[in-house]
mmCIF file of C-alpha atoms and ligand atoms in Angstrom:
data_model
loop_
_atom_site.group_PDB
_atom_site.id
_atom_site.type_symbol
_atom_site.label_atom_id
_atom_site.label_comp_id
_atom_site.label_asym_id
_atom_site.label_seq_id
_atom_site.Cartn_x
_atom_site.Cartn_y
_atom_site.Cartn_z
ATOM 1 C CA UNK G 1 -32.092 -30.206 42.298
ATOM 2 C CA UNK G 2 -28.715 -31.820 41.505
ATOM 3 C CA UNK G 3 -28.665 -34.892 39.442
ATOM 4 C CA UNK G 4 -28.846 -37.960 41.669
ATOM 5 C CA UNK G 5 -25.632 -39.637 41.984
ATOM 6 C CA UNK G 6 -26.037 -43.312 40.698
ATOM 7 C CA UNK G 7 -23.408 -45.987 41.102
ATOM 8 C CA UNK G 8 -22.585 -48.783 38.963
ATOM 9 C CA UNK G 9 -21.088 -51.695 40.268
ATOM 10 C CA UNK G 10 -17.692 -52.270 38.213
ATOM 11 C CA UNK G 11 -16.302 -55.273 39.219
ATOM 12 C CA UNK G 12 -17.154 -57.158 35.878
ATOM 13 C CA UNK G 13 -19.862 -56.696 33.070
ATOM 14 C CA UNK G 14 -20.853 -53.931 30.698
ATOM 15 C CA UNK G 15 -20.291 -50.784 33.085
ATOM 16 C CA UNK G 16 -19.758 -48.329 30.363
ATOM 17 C CA UNK G 17 -22.869 -48.667 28.691
ATOM 18 C CA UNK G 18 -24.791 -48.123 31.930
ATOM 19 C CA UNK G 19 -22.795 -44.986 32.744
ATOM 20 C CA UNK G 20 -23.636 -43.606 29.510
ATOM 21 C CA UNK G 21 -27.538 -44.689 29.898
ATOM 22 C CA UNK G 22 -27.412 -42.910 33.344
ATOM 23 C CA UNK G 23 -26.249 -39.843 32.131
ATOM 24 C CA UNK G 24 -28.763 -39.577 29.126
ATOM 25 C CA UNK G 25 -31.526 -40.222 32.009
ATOM 26 C CA UNK G 26 -30.377 -37.054 33.852
ATOM 27 C CA UNK G 27 -28.159 -38.767 36.643
ATOM 28 C CA UNK G 28 -24.692 -38.693 37.341
ATOM 29 C CA UNK G 29 -23.288 -42.230 36.815
ATOM 30 C CA UNK G 30 -20.221 -43.359 38.961
ATOM 31 C CA UNK G 31 -18.370 -46.513 38.782
ATOM 32 C CA UNK G 32 -18.283 -48.223 42.370
ATOM 33 C CA UNK G 33 -15.561 -50.800 43.172
ATOM 34 C CA UNK G 34 -15.071 -50.167 46.800
ATOM 35 C CA UNK G 35 -17.340 -49.794 49.881
ATOM 36 C CA UNK G 36 -16.244 -46.007 50.222
ATOM 37 C CA UNK G 37 -17.313 -45.251 46.815
ATOM 38 C CA UNK G 38 -20.798 -47.316 47.286
ATOM 39 C CA UNK G 39 -21.289 -44.907 50.388
ATOM 40 C CA UNK G 40 -21.314 -42.009 48.325
ATOM 41 C CA UNK G 41 -24.445 -43.071 45.864
ATOM 42 C CA UNK G 42 -28.013 -42.513 46.113
ATOM 43 C CA UNK G 43 -28.718 -45.607 44.011
ATOM 44 C CA UNK G 44 -27.018 -48.342 42.195
ATOM 45 C CA UNK G 45 -27.024 -50.400 38.858
ATOM 46 C CA UNK G 46 -25.899 -54.008 39.223
ATOM 47 C CA UNK G 47 -25.011 -54.618 35.466
ATOM 48 C CA UNK G 48 -24.960 -57.684 33.213
ATOM 49 C CA UNK G 49 -22.131 -59.859 32.938
ATOM 50 C CA UNK G 50 -21.682 -63.347 34.787
ATOM 51 C CA UNK G 51 -23.300 -63.572 38.093
ATOM 52 C CA UNK G 52 -20.924 -66.331 39.368
ATOM 53 C CA UNK G 53 -17.770 -64.200 38.461
ATOM 54 C CA UNK G 54 -19.333 -61.098 40.045
ATOM 55 C CA UNK G 55 -20.164 -62.936 43.307
ATOM 56 C CA UNK G 56 -16.697 -64.091 43.650
ATOM 57 C CA UNK G 57 -15.314 -60.617 43.063
ATOM 58 C CA UNK G 58 -17.497 -59.039 45.653
ATOM 59 C CA UNK G 59 -16.084 -61.348 47.932
ATOM 60 C CA UNK G 60 -12.654 -60.833 46.926
ATOM 61 C CA UNK G 61 -13.155 -57.169 47.230
ATOM 62 C CA UNK G 62 -15.069 -57.196 50.593
ATOM 63 C CA UNK G 63 -17.921 -55.571 49.015
ATOM 64 C CA UNK G 64 -20.783 -58.424 49.648
ATOM 65 C CA UNK G 65 -21.339 -57.188 53.082
ATOM 66 C CA UNK G 66 -21.351 -53.551 52.515
ATOM 67 C CA UNK G 67 -23.504 -53.930 49.670
ATOM 68 C CA UNK G 68 -26.103 -56.202 51.560
ATOM 69 C CA UNK G 69 -26.142 -53.519 54.302
ATOM 70 C CA UNK G 70 -26.537 -50.616 51.834
ATOM 71 C CA UNK G 71 -29.515 -52.436 50.233
ATOM 72 C CA UNK G 72 -30.961 -53.146 53.668
ATOM 73 C CA UNK G 73 -30.719 -49.775 54.385
ATOM 74 C CA UNK G 74 -32.491 -48.694 51.651
ATOM 75 C CA UNK G 75 -30.398 -48.266 48.577
ATOM 76 C CA UNK G 76 -32.491 -48.533 45.433
ATOM 77 C CA UNK G 77 -30.989 -51.037 42.873
ATOM 78 C CA UNK G 78 -31.498 -51.323 39.090
ATOM 79 C CA UNK G 79 -30.434 -54.945 38.483
ATOM 80 C CA UNK G 80 -29.808 -56.136 34.919
ATOM 81 C CA UNK G 81 -29.620 -59.639 33.731
ATOM 82 C CA UNK G 82 -26.543 -61.004 35.991
ATOM 83 C CA UNK G 83 -27.451 -58.327 38.524
ATOM 84 C CA UNK G 84 -30.977 -59.731 38.938
ATOM 85 C CA UNK G 85 -29.443 -63.100 39.691
ATOM 86 C CA UNK G 86 -27.387 -61.735 42.187
ATOM 87 C CA UNK G 87 -30.317 -60.043 43.847
ATOM 88 C CA UNK G 88 -32.410 -62.900 43.710
ATOM 89 C CA UNK G 89 -33.993 -64.959 46.596
ATOM 90 C CA UNK G 90 -33.419 -68.455 44.641
ATOM 91 C CA UNK G 91 -30.922 -69.229 42.036
ATOM 92 C CA UNK G 92 -31.702 -72.168 40.087
ATOM 93 C CA UNK G 93 -28.866 -73.768 37.828
ATOM 94 C CA UNK G 94 -26.378 -71.625 39.744
ATOM 95 C CA UNK G 95 -22.915 -72.879 40.457
ATOM 96 C CA UNK G 96 -22.117 -74.798 43.805
ATOM 97 C CA UNK G 97 -21.871 -72.112 46.479
ATOM 98 C CA UNK G 98 -23.776 -69.273 44.392
ATOM 99 C CA UNK G 99 -25.842 -67.720 47.071
ATOM 100 C CA UNK G 100 -26.656 -64.098 45.972
ATOM 101 C CA UNK G 101 -27.705 -61.512 47.950
ATOM 102 C CA UNK G 102 -31.599 -62.629 48.524
ATOM 103 C CA UNK G 103 -32.861 -59.127 48.140
ATOM 104 C CA UNK G 104 -35.792 -59.755 45.603
ATOM 105 C CA UNK G 105 -38.378 -62.183 46.079
ATOM 106 C CA UNK G 106 -37.908 -64.109 42.772
ATOM 107 C CA UNK G 107 -36.779 -67.548 41.747
ATOM 108 C CA UNK G 108 -34.544 -67.125 38.591
ATOM 109 C CA UNK G 109 -32.887 -69.853 36.428
ATOM 110 C CA UNK G 110 -29.806 -69.199 34.908
ATOM 111 C CA UNK G 111 -29.171 -69.260 31.183
ATOM 112 C CA UNK G 112 -32.692 -70.704 30.760
ATOM 113 C CA UNK G 113 -33.238 -69.615 27.285
ATOM 114 C CA UNK G 114 -30.783 -72.432 26.003
ATOM 115 C CA UNK G 115 -28.094 -72.360 23.489
ATOM 116 C CA UNK G 116 -29.644 -71.696 20.315
ATOM 117 C CA UNK G 117 -31.114 -68.672 21.715
ATOM 118 C CA UNK G 118 -28.314 -67.330 23.762
ATOM 119 C CA UNK G 119 -28.699 -63.974 22.414
ATOM 120 C CA UNK G 120 -31.745 -61.975 20.937
ATOM 121 C CA UNK G 121 -33.020 -58.506 20.449
ATOM 122 C CA UNK G 122 -36.646 -57.871 21.173
ATOM 123 C CA UNK G 123 -38.899 -54.836 20.883
ATOM 124 C CA UNK G 124 -40.575 -55.180 24.248
ATOM 125 C CA UNK G 125 -43.750 -53.475 25.256
ATOM 126 C CA UNK G 126 -43.128 -51.858 28.611
ATOM 127 C CA UNK G 127 -46.037 -49.572 29.574
ATOM 128 C CA UNK G 128 -44.314 -47.841 32.601
ATOM 129 C CA UNK G 129 -41.790 -46.477 30.010
ATOM 130 C CA UNK G 130 -43.941 -45.349 27.412
ATOM 131 C CA UNK G 131 -46.191 -46.630 24.674
ATOM 132 C CA UNK G 132 -43.436 -47.285 22.143
ATOM 133 C CA UNK G 133 -41.824 -50.623 22.614
ATOM 134 C CA UNK G 134 -38.343 -50.756 24.076
ATOM 135 C CA UNK G 135 -35.622 -52.314 22.101
ATOM 136 C CA UNK G 136 -33.778 -54.539 24.481
ATOM 137 C CA UNK G 137 -31.322 -57.529 24.152
ATOM 138 C CA UNK G 138 -31.485 -60.814 26.130
ATOM 139 C CA UNK G 139 -27.803 -62.129 26.384
ATOM 140 C CA UNK G 140 -27.764 -65.581 27.887
ATOM 141 C CA UNK G 141 -30.601 -64.345 29.909
ATOM 142 C CA UNK G 142 -32.079 -65.767 33.045
ATOM 143 C CA UNK G 143 -35.809 -66.587 33.289
ATOM 144 C CA UNK G 144 -37.718 -65.559 36.277
ATOM 145 C CA UNK G 145 -39.698 -68.423 37.239
ATOM 146 C CA UNK G 146 -41.308 -67.319 40.232
ATOM 147 C CA UNK G 147 -42.346 -64.118 41.766
ATOM 148 C CA UNK G 148 -43.438 -63.120 45.491
ATOM 149 C CA UNK G 149 -46.405 -60.970 46.492
ATOM 150 C CA UNK G 150 -44.769 -57.985 46.786
ATOM 151 C CA UNK G 151 -43.335 -58.200 43.455
ATOM 152 C CA UNK G 152 -44.978 -56.197 40.400
ATOM 153 C CA UNK G 153 -44.277 -57.454 37.115
ATOM 154 C CA UNK G 154 -43.743 -54.557 34.612
ATOM 155 C CA UNK G 155 -43.004 -56.473 31.374
ATOM 156 C CA UNK G 156 -43.374 -59.682 29.833
ATOM 157 C CA UNK G 157 -41.725 -61.640 27.017
ATOM 158 C CA UNK G 158 -43.767 -64.459 25.476
ATOM 159 C CA UNK G 159 -45.890 -64.327 28.908
ATOM 160 C CA UNK G 160 -43.192 -64.329 31.433
ATOM 161 C CA UNK G 161 -41.999 -61.698 33.526
ATOM 162 C CA UNK G 162 -38.899 -60.210 32.354
ATOM 163 C CA UNK G 163 -39.023 -56.530 34.320
ATOM 164 C CA UNK G 164 -40.256 -56.559 37.779
ATOM 165 C CA UNK G 165 -40.471 -53.879 40.603
ATOM 166 C CA UNK G 166 -39.965 -54.475 44.277
ATOM 167 C CA UNK G 167 -40.121 -51.663 46.396
ATOM 168 C CA UNK G 168 -37.499 -49.355 45.203
ATOM 169 C CA UNK G 169 -35.651 -51.788 43.045
ATOM 170 C CA UNK G 170 -36.011 -52.492 39.365
ATOM 171 C CA UNK G 171 -34.961 -55.879 38.063
ATOM 172 C CA UNK G 172 -34.654 -57.022 34.494
ATOM 173 C CA UNK G 173 -33.527 -60.080 32.789
ATOM 174 C CA UNK G 174 -32.651 -58.244 29.466
ATOM 175 C CA UNK G 175 -30.259 -55.489 28.769
ATOM 176 C CA UNK G 176 -31.768 -52.114 28.262
ATOM 177 C CA UNK G 177 -28.327 -50.221 28.244
ATOM 178 C CA UNK G 178 -26.786 -51.505 24.985
ATOM 179 C CA UNK G 179 -29.457 -50.121 22.340
ATOM 180 C CA UNK G 180 -29.170 -46.561 23.383
ATOM 181 C CA UNK G 181 -32.636 -46.244 24.648
ATOM 182 C CA UNK G 182 -32.485 -44.499 28.026
ATOM 183 C CA UNK G 183 -36.055 -44.697 28.816
ATOM 184 C CA UNK G 184 -35.658 -47.656 31.341
ATOM 185 C CA UNK G 185 -32.805 -45.738 33.176
ATOM 186 C CA UNK G 186 -35.025 -42.637 33.155
ATOM 187 C CA UNK G 187 -37.983 -44.690 34.945
ATOM 188 C CA UNK G 188 -35.357 -45.911 37.569
ATOM 189 C CA UNK G 189 -33.867 -42.363 38.060
ATOM 190 C CA UNK G 190 -37.275 -40.655 38.236
ATOM 191 C CA UNK G 191 -38.180 -42.950 41.045
ATOM 192 C CA UNK G 192 -35.142 -41.520 43.137
ATOM 193 C CA UNK G 193 -37.220 -38.307 43.204
ATOM 194 C CA UNK G 194 -34.214 -36.239 42.320
ATOM 195 C CA UNK G 195 -35.150 -35.260 38.873
HETATM 196 N N1 LIG W 1 -25.685 -65.885 32.306
HETATM 197 C C1 LIG W 1 -25.244 -64.884 33.013
HETATM 198 C C2 LIG W 1 -25.195 -65.442 34.391
HETATM 199 O O1 LIG W 1 -25.581 -66.380 34.729
HETATM 200 C C3 LIG W 1 -26.186 -63.589 32.800
HETATM 201 C C4 LIG W 1 -25.870 -63.013 31.581
HETATM 202 C C5 LIG W 1 -25.947 -61.596 31.292
HETATM 203 O O2 LIG W 1 -25.916 -60.883 32.388
HETATM 204 N N2 LIG W 1 -26.013 -61.231 30.266
HETATM 205 O O3 LIG W 1 -24.631 -64.587 35.273
#
């Protein structure tokens, strides 16, 4: 079985780390900047970065509609941080006009951890990836304030959901890709059925 080809939306954000983590998880990671590149992928990572900038660039590069169509057609997504904001049904504290893709039945609040906690690392209990905690980074992270009925919570931090699954999609408010632990990517890749 060939390694699944997983795109990483490469308009902005921490693309390189995801490509490395995907490789470590047994997938072929490819940068995606165009609809043609998107069409070659079995799944897509939406990285962290800045959701407002990413949404603007998606419009500028005429990628918003193809991305929406691909997801509606069943393209599984791994969304991290800003990527989760992009996919959420409701964005709180978004910029005027920030609409997102409305794929995930979540309400998320941008930058909800406040200034003094802009960034922190955490050993997160994440049973779906194994018994040992995953070292992850929260970087100006959003907070998931509401989840719909079809959303399964996979991990919580201080009682609040920080990793969720909806259908083929995994969405995280943290960064799993910068601490060198590929287990979250492995969970996503394993769900594609190709490894
Ligand atoms: N605060 C960013 C936003 O609103 C997300 C931060 C991140 O992706 N690390 O898009």
